[in-house]
Coordinates of C-alpha atoms and ligand atoms in Angstrom, one line a residue:
M1 CA 1.2 10.0 -22.1
T2 CA 1.5 9.3 -18.4
Q3 CA -1.1 11.2 -16.3
T4 CA -0.7 11.7 -12.6
L5 CA -3.9 10.7 -10.7
L6 CA -2.7 11.4 -7.2
S7 CA 0.3 13.4 -6.1
V8 CA 1.2 13.3 -2.4
E9 CA 3.6 16.1 -1.4
N10 CA 5.5 16.4 1.8
L11 CA 2.8 14.6 3.8
R12 CA 3.3 14.6 7.6
T13 CA 0.9 12.8 10.0
C14 CA 1.4 13.0 13.7
F15 CA -0.1 11.2 16.7
Q16 CA 0.0 12.9 20.0
S17 CA 0.8 10.8 23.1
E18 CA 1.6 11.6 26.7
A19 CA 5.2 10.8 25.9
G20 CA 5.3 13.2 23.0
D21 CA 4.4 13.6 19.3
V22 CA 5.0 10.7 17.0
Y23 CA 5.3 11.4 13.3
A24 CA 4.2 8.1 11.8
V25 CA 4.4 9.6 8.3
D26 CA 7.2 12.2 7.9
D27 CA 7.6 14.2 4.8
V28 CA 6.4 11.6 2.4
S29 CA 6.0 12.4 -1.3
F30 CA 5.0 10.2 -4.3
N31 CA 2.9 10.1 -7.4
I32 CA 0.4 7.5 -8.6
N33 CA -0.2 7.6 -12.4
K34 CA -3.4 6.8 -14.0
G35 CA -3.8 3.0 -14.6
E36 CA -0.6 2.2 -12.7
T37 CA 0.2 0.5 -9.4
L38 CA 2.4 2.0 -6.8
G39 CA 3.7 -0.5 -4.2
L40 CA 4.4 0.9 -0.8
V41 CA 6.7 -1.5 1.0
G42 CA 8.2 -1.8 4.4
E43 CA 8.1 -3.8 7.7
S44 CA 5.2 -3.3 10.1
G45 CA 5.4 0.1 11.8
C46 CA 7.0 1.9 8.9
G47 CA 4.0 4.1 8.3
K48 CA 2.5 2.5 5.2
S49 CA -1.0 2.1 6.6
V50 CA -1.0 5.5 8.2
T51 CA -0.1 6.9 4.7
S52 CA -3.1 5.2 3.2
L53 CA -5.5 6.3 6.0
S54 CA -4.2 9.9 5.6
I55 CA -5.1 9.8 1.9
M56 CA -8.6 8.6 2.8
R57 CA -8.6 11.3 5.5
L58 CA -9.5 8.6 8.0
I59 CA -6.9 9.4 10.7
P60 CA -8.7 9.5 14.0
T61 CA -8.4 13.0 15.3
P62 CA -7.4 13.3 18.2
P63 CA -4.9 11.7 18.7
G64 CA -3.9 11.8 15.1
K65 CA -3.6 14.8 12.8
I66 CA -2.2 15.5 9.3
T67 CA 0.0 18.4 10.1
S68 CA 1.2 19.4 6.7
G69 CA 1.4 18.4 3.0
K70 CA -0.8 18.2 0.0
M71 CA -2.6 15.3 -1.6
I72 CA -3.6 16.4 -5.1
F73 CA -6.2 14.0 -6.5
K74 CA -7.7 14.7 -9.9
G75 CA -6.5 18.4 -9.5
K76 CA -8.1 18.9 -6.0
N77 CA -6.2 19.0 -2.8
L78 CA -7.9 16.4 -0.5
M79 CA -6.7 18.5 2.4
D80 CA -8.9 21.4 1.4
L81 CA -12.2 19.4 1.2
S82 CA -14.9 19.5 3.8
D83 CA -15.9 16.3 5.6
E84 CA -19.0 16.0 3.4
Q85 CA -16.9 16.4 0.2
I86 CA -14.3 13.9 1.3
R87 CA -17.1 11.4 2.3
R88 CA -18.4 11.6 -1.3
I89 CA -14.9 10.8 -2.7
R90 CA -14.3 8.0 -0.2
G91 CA -15.8 4.7 -1.5
N92 CA -16.7 6.4 -4.7
E93 CA -13.6 7.8 -6.4
I94 CA -11.1 6.3 -3.9
A95 CA -11.9 2.9 -2.4
M96 CA -10.0 0.7 0.0
I97 CA -9.7 -3.0 0.7
F98 CA -8.2 -4.2 4.0
Q99 CA -6.1 -7.2 5.0
E100 CA -8.6 -9.2 7.0
P101 CA -12.0 -9.3 5.3
M102 CA -13.7 -11.0 8.3
T103 CA -13.2 -7.9 10.4
S104 CA -14.3 -5.6 7.6
L105 CA -17.5 -7.5 6.7
N106 CA -20.4 -7.3 9.0
P107 CA -21.3 -10.9 10.1
V108 CA -25.0 -10.2 10.5
F109 CA -25.7 -8.9 7.0
S110 CA -25.7 -10.9 3.8
I111 CA -22.8 -10.1 1.4
G112 CA -25.4 -8.9 -1.1
N113 CA -26.8 -6.5 1.5
Q114 CA -23.3 -5.1 2.2
I115 CA -22.3 -4.6 -1.5
S116 CA -25.8 -3.1 -2.3
E117 CA -25.3 -0.6 0.6
A118 CA -22.0 0.6 -1.0
I119 CA -23.7 1.0 -4.3
Q120 CA -26.8 2.8 -2.9
T121 CA -24.7 5.2 -1.0
H122 CA -23.0 6.6 -4.1
Q123 CA -25.3 5.8 -7.0
N124 CA -28.9 6.8 -7.7
L125 CA -30.3 3.4 -8.8
S126 CA -33.5 1.6 -8.4
R127 CA -33.6 -1.5 -6.1
K128 CA -33.7 -3.8 -9.1
Q129 CA -30.7 -2.1 -10.7
V130 CA -28.8 -2.2 -7.4
L131 CA -29.4 -6.0 -7.1
E132 CA -28.3 -6.5 -10.8
K133 CA -25.2 -4.5 -10.2
T134 CA -24.4 -6.4 -7.0
I135 CA -24.7 -9.7 -8.8
S136 CA -22.6 -8.4 -11.7
M137 CA -19.9 -7.3 -9.2
L138 CA -19.8 -10.8 -7.7
K139 CA -19.5 -12.2 -11.2
L140 CA -16.7 -9.7 -12.0
V141 CA -14.6 -10.9 -9.0
G142 CA -15.1 -14.5 -10.0
I143 CA -17.6 -15.7 -7.3
P144 CA -19.4 -18.7 -8.8
D145 CA -23.2 -18.9 -8.8
P146 CA -23.5 -15.2 -7.8
E147 CA -27.4 -15.2 -7.9
K148 CA -27.3 -17.7 -5.0
R149 CA -24.2 -16.4 -3.2
V150 CA -25.6 -12.9 -3.0
K151 CA -27.9 -14.1 -0.1
E152 CA -25.1 -15.8 1.9
Y153 CA -23.4 -14.4 5.0
P154 CA -19.6 -13.9 5.4
H155 CA -19.2 -17.0 7.6
Q156 CA -20.5 -19.2 4.8
L157 CA -17.6 -18.1 2.5
S158 CA -14.0 -19.1 2.5
G159 CA -11.2 -16.5 3.2
G160 CA -10.5 -16.1 -0.5
M161 CA -14.1 -15.7 -1.3
R162 CA -14.6 -13.1 1.4
Q163 CA -11.6 -11.1 0.1
R164 CA -13.3 -11.3 -3.4
V165 CA -16.4 -9.8 -1.8
M166 CA -14.4 -7.0 -0.3
I167 CA -12.9 -6.3 -3.7
A168 CA -16.4 -6.3 -5.3
M169 CA -17.6 -3.9 -2.6
A170 CA -14.6 -1.6 -3.2
L171 CA -15.0 -1.7 -7.0
S172 CA -18.8 -1.3 -7.0
C173 CA -18.6 2.4 -7.6
D174 CA -15.9 2.3 -10.2
P175 CA -13.2 4.1 -8.2
D176 CA -10.3 5.8 -9.9
L177 CA -8.0 4.8 -7.1
L178 CA -8.0 1.5 -5.2
I179 CA -6.0 1.4 -2.0
A180 CA -5.2 -2.2 -1.1
D181 CA -3.7 -2.7 2.3
E182 CA -2.0 -6.1 2.4
P183 CA -4.9 -7.6 0.5
S184 CA -3.6 -11.1 0.3
T185 CA -1.6 -11.4 3.5
A186 CA -4.2 -13.2 5.6
L187 CA -4.8 -15.9 2.9
D188 CA -2.9 -19.0 2.1
V189 CA -0.3 -19.0 -0.7
T190 CA -2.4 -20.3 -3.6
I191 CA -5.4 -18.1 -2.8
Q192 CA -3.0 -15.2 -2.4
A193 CA -1.8 -15.7 -6.0
Q194 CA -5.5 -15.8 -7.2
I195 CA -6.3 -12.6 -5.4
L196 CA -3.3 -10.8 -6.9
D197 CA -4.1 -12.1 -10.3
L198 CA -7.7 -10.9 -9.9
I199 CA -6.5 -7.4 -8.8
N200 CA -4.1 -7.2 -11.8
D201 CA -6.8 -8.4 -14.2
L202 CA -9.4 -5.9 -12.9
Q203 CA -6.9 -3.1 -13.0
Q204 CA -6.3 -3.7 -16.7
R205 CA -10.0 -4.1 -17.5
L206 CA -11.1 -1.0 -15.5
N207 CA -8.0 1.1 -16.0
M208 CA -7.8 2.1 -12.4
S209 CA -4.8 3.1 -10.3
I210 CA -3.8 1.1 -7.3
L211 CA -1.8 2.0 -4.1
L212 CA -0.7 -1.5 -2.9
I213 CA 0.6 -1.7 0.6
T214 CA 2.6 -4.7 1.4
H215 CA 5.7 -6.0 3.3
D216 CA 6.3 -8.6 0.6
F217 CA 8.6 -7.9 -2.4
G218 CA 7.2 -11.0 -4.0
V219 CA 3.8 -9.2 -4.2
I220 CA 5.5 -6.1 -5.6
A221 CA 7.2 -8.1 -8.4
E222 CA 3.8 -9.4 -9.5
T223 CA 1.8 -6.2 -9.4
A224 CA 3.6 -2.9 -9.1
D225 CA 4.8 -0.4 -11.8
H226 CA 6.6 1.9 -9.3
V227 CA 7.8 1.2 -5.7
A228 CA 8.3 3.4 -2.7
V229 CA 10.2 1.7 0.2
M230 CA 9.3 3.2 3.6
Y231 CA 11.3 3.0 6.8
A232 CA 10.4 4.6 10.1
G233 CA 7.9 7.1 8.6
K234 CA 10.1 8.1 5.6
I235 CA 10.5 7.0 2.0
V236 CA 14.0 5.7 1.7
E237 CA 13.9 4.5 -2.0
Y238 CA 11.6 5.3 -4.8
T239 CA 11.8 4.2 -8.4
D240 CA 10.2 1.9 -11.0
V241 CA 9.8 -1.8 -10.3
R242 CA 12.5 -3.1 -12.8
T243 CA 15.1 -0.8 -11.2
I244 CA 14.3 -1.8 -7.7
F245 CA 14.9 -5.4 -8.5
R246 CA 17.9 -4.9 -10.8
R247 CA 19.7 -2.2 -8.9
P248 CA 18.4 -1.6 -5.4
L249 CA 20.6 1.1 -3.8
H250 CA 19.3 1.6 -0.2
P251 CA 20.7 -0.9 2.3
Y252 CA 17.2 -1.4 3.7
T253 CA 15.7 -2.3 0.3
I254 CA 18.7 -4.6 -0.3
G255 CA 18.1 -6.3 3.1
L256 CA 14.4 -6.8 2.3
L257 CA 15.2 -8.3 -1.1
E258 CA 17.9 -10.5 0.3
S259 CA 15.3 -11.9 2.8
L260 CA 13.3 -13.3 -0.1
P261 CA 13.8 -17.0 -0.8
T262 CA 15.5 -17.6 -4.2
L263 CA 15.3 -20.6 -6.4
K264 CA 18.9 -21.4 -5.3
D265 CA 17.8 -21.4 -1.6
I266 CA 15.0 -23.8 -2.5
N267 CA 17.1 -26.1 -4.7
H268 CA 19.8 -26.3 -2.0
H269 CA 17.2 -26.8 0.7
R270 CA 18.5 -23.8 2.6
E271 CA 16.3 -23.4 5.6
K272 CA 17.7 -20.1 6.9
L273 CA 17.1 -16.9 5.0
K274 CA 19.0 -13.7 5.5
T275 CA 17.4 -11.2 7.9
I276 CA 17.9 -7.6 8.7
P277 CA 19.1 -7.4 12.3
G278 CA 17.2 -5.4 14.9
I279 CA 13.7 -3.8 14.6
V280 CA 12.1 -0.6 13.3
P281 CA 12.9 2.1 15.9
D282 CA 10.3 3.4 18.3
L283 CA 9.2 6.7 16.6
L284 CA 9.3 8.5 19.9
H285 CA 13.0 7.9 20.0
V286 CA 14.3 7.8 16.4
P287 CA 18.1 7.4 16.3
P288 CA 20.0 10.6 15.4
G289 CA 21.2 10.9 11.8
C290 CA 20.0 8.2 9.5
R291 CA 17.1 6.3 11.1
F292 CA 18.4 3.0 9.7
H293 CA 22.0 3.4 11.0
D294 CA 21.7 0.9 14.0
R295 CA 20.6 -1.9 11.6
C296 CA 22.8 -1.0 8.6
E297 CA 25.8 -2.9 7.6
R298 CA 27.3 0.1 5.8
A299 CA 26.8 2.6 8.6
T300 CA 29.7 4.9 9.4
Q301 CA 30.1 7.7 11.9
E302 CA 29.0 10.2 9.3
C303 CA 25.6 8.4 9.1
T304 CA 24.8 9.4 12.7
L305 CA 25.4 13.1 12.2
A306 CA 22.6 14.3 10.0
E307 CA 19.5 12.8 8.4
P308 CA 20.1 11.9 4.8
T309 CA 17.9 13.6 2.2
L310 CA 16.0 11.7 -0.5
D311 CA 18.0 12.5 -3.6
E312 CA 17.5 11.6 -7.3
V313 CA 20.8 9.7 -7.7
E314 CA 20.0 8.4 -11.2
P315 CA 17.2 9.5 -13.5
G316 CA 13.9 8.4 -11.8
H317 CA 15.7 6.7 -8.9
W318 CA 15.5 8.4 -5.5
V319 CA 17.5 7.2 -2.5
R320 CA 17.9 8.4 1.1
C321 CA 21.4 7.2 1.9
I322 CA 24.8 9.0 1.9
H323 CA 26.6 5.8 0.9
W324 CA 24.2 4.8 -1.9
N325 CA 27.1 4.2 -4.2
W326 CA 28.9 1.9 -1.9
E327 CA 30.0 -1.1 -3.9
R328 CA 32.3 -4.0 -3.1
G329 CA 33.1 -2.6 0.3
R330 CA 33.9 0.8 -1.0
K331 CA 31.8 3.8 0.0
A332 CA 30.9 6.7 -2.3
Ligands
LIG401 FE1 23.2 3.0 6.1 FE2 24.4 5.3 6.4 FE3 23.0 4.8 4.2 FE4 21.8 5.2 6.5 S1 23.0 6.7 5.4 S2 21.3 3.7 5.0 S3 23.2 4.2 7.9 S4 24.9 3.8 4.9

């Protein structure tokens, strides 16, 4: 039976600026089931990373603030926890890996030192046990010769190896939820594939849940069970991974999928891929009505009148678009 590990309900995160309040995450809801991966997809500036930082309660206050919503993790609302309680959960029950390991690893400490610190903070182990666990974590993430590598410094490792170290550090306390923010983006393609394989493999072995943040639907296809597509701070489509590829309904999701190269493009040496015109709106000046309307091929006058709601248009398939059923040039 599916068990929900994290339920995010109507989350709103705001940043105050002199020009006004910016809601980077605006009424976002989703569930992450035990042992499953939820992919959070969208272009830069859509609110994906702010969502993950909100879950970790790492929003810098001020200028940021979670203004409303609930985040029920293992039955507890993370919003109700004290700073000390949330610190105990962070890195222990919920861990995070970032896009660029070089900026997250400290260049002046050995990798062994940094993984050991993560273990010592949350587990009551002797020095010998900490070292053994550190080496076993390096082994787990496929670092060759871990007994020797444990003494090396970040600059002595390749980008892929550094990302493996970050994963080892994140997993060192057996978290229930791993938040992976673009974990393979900074790596070249073959190493990217290895890191994604590693994350998939570890998820199955450790039965953890993953919130995977990415702008890349190729990564989603490889890893996710469910997908939430974000645009300008809102979820615009939310369903399981098969449905999102077989029957995407929101024009933004369709645009993102069409911008992926297909085998046909490669076979016919097509150099130009389809793109979505325009850019994500400045959240201080969101367009009236549907936030996507100035980039949307299907937009009508009606789209500018009121913000569409996120509706369950088919069982388990949620879409924020009044013309979701538009097919072959005909609107719903
Ligand atoms: Fe496009 Fe209108 Fe749907 Fe918005 S509501 S996504 S503008 S068709």
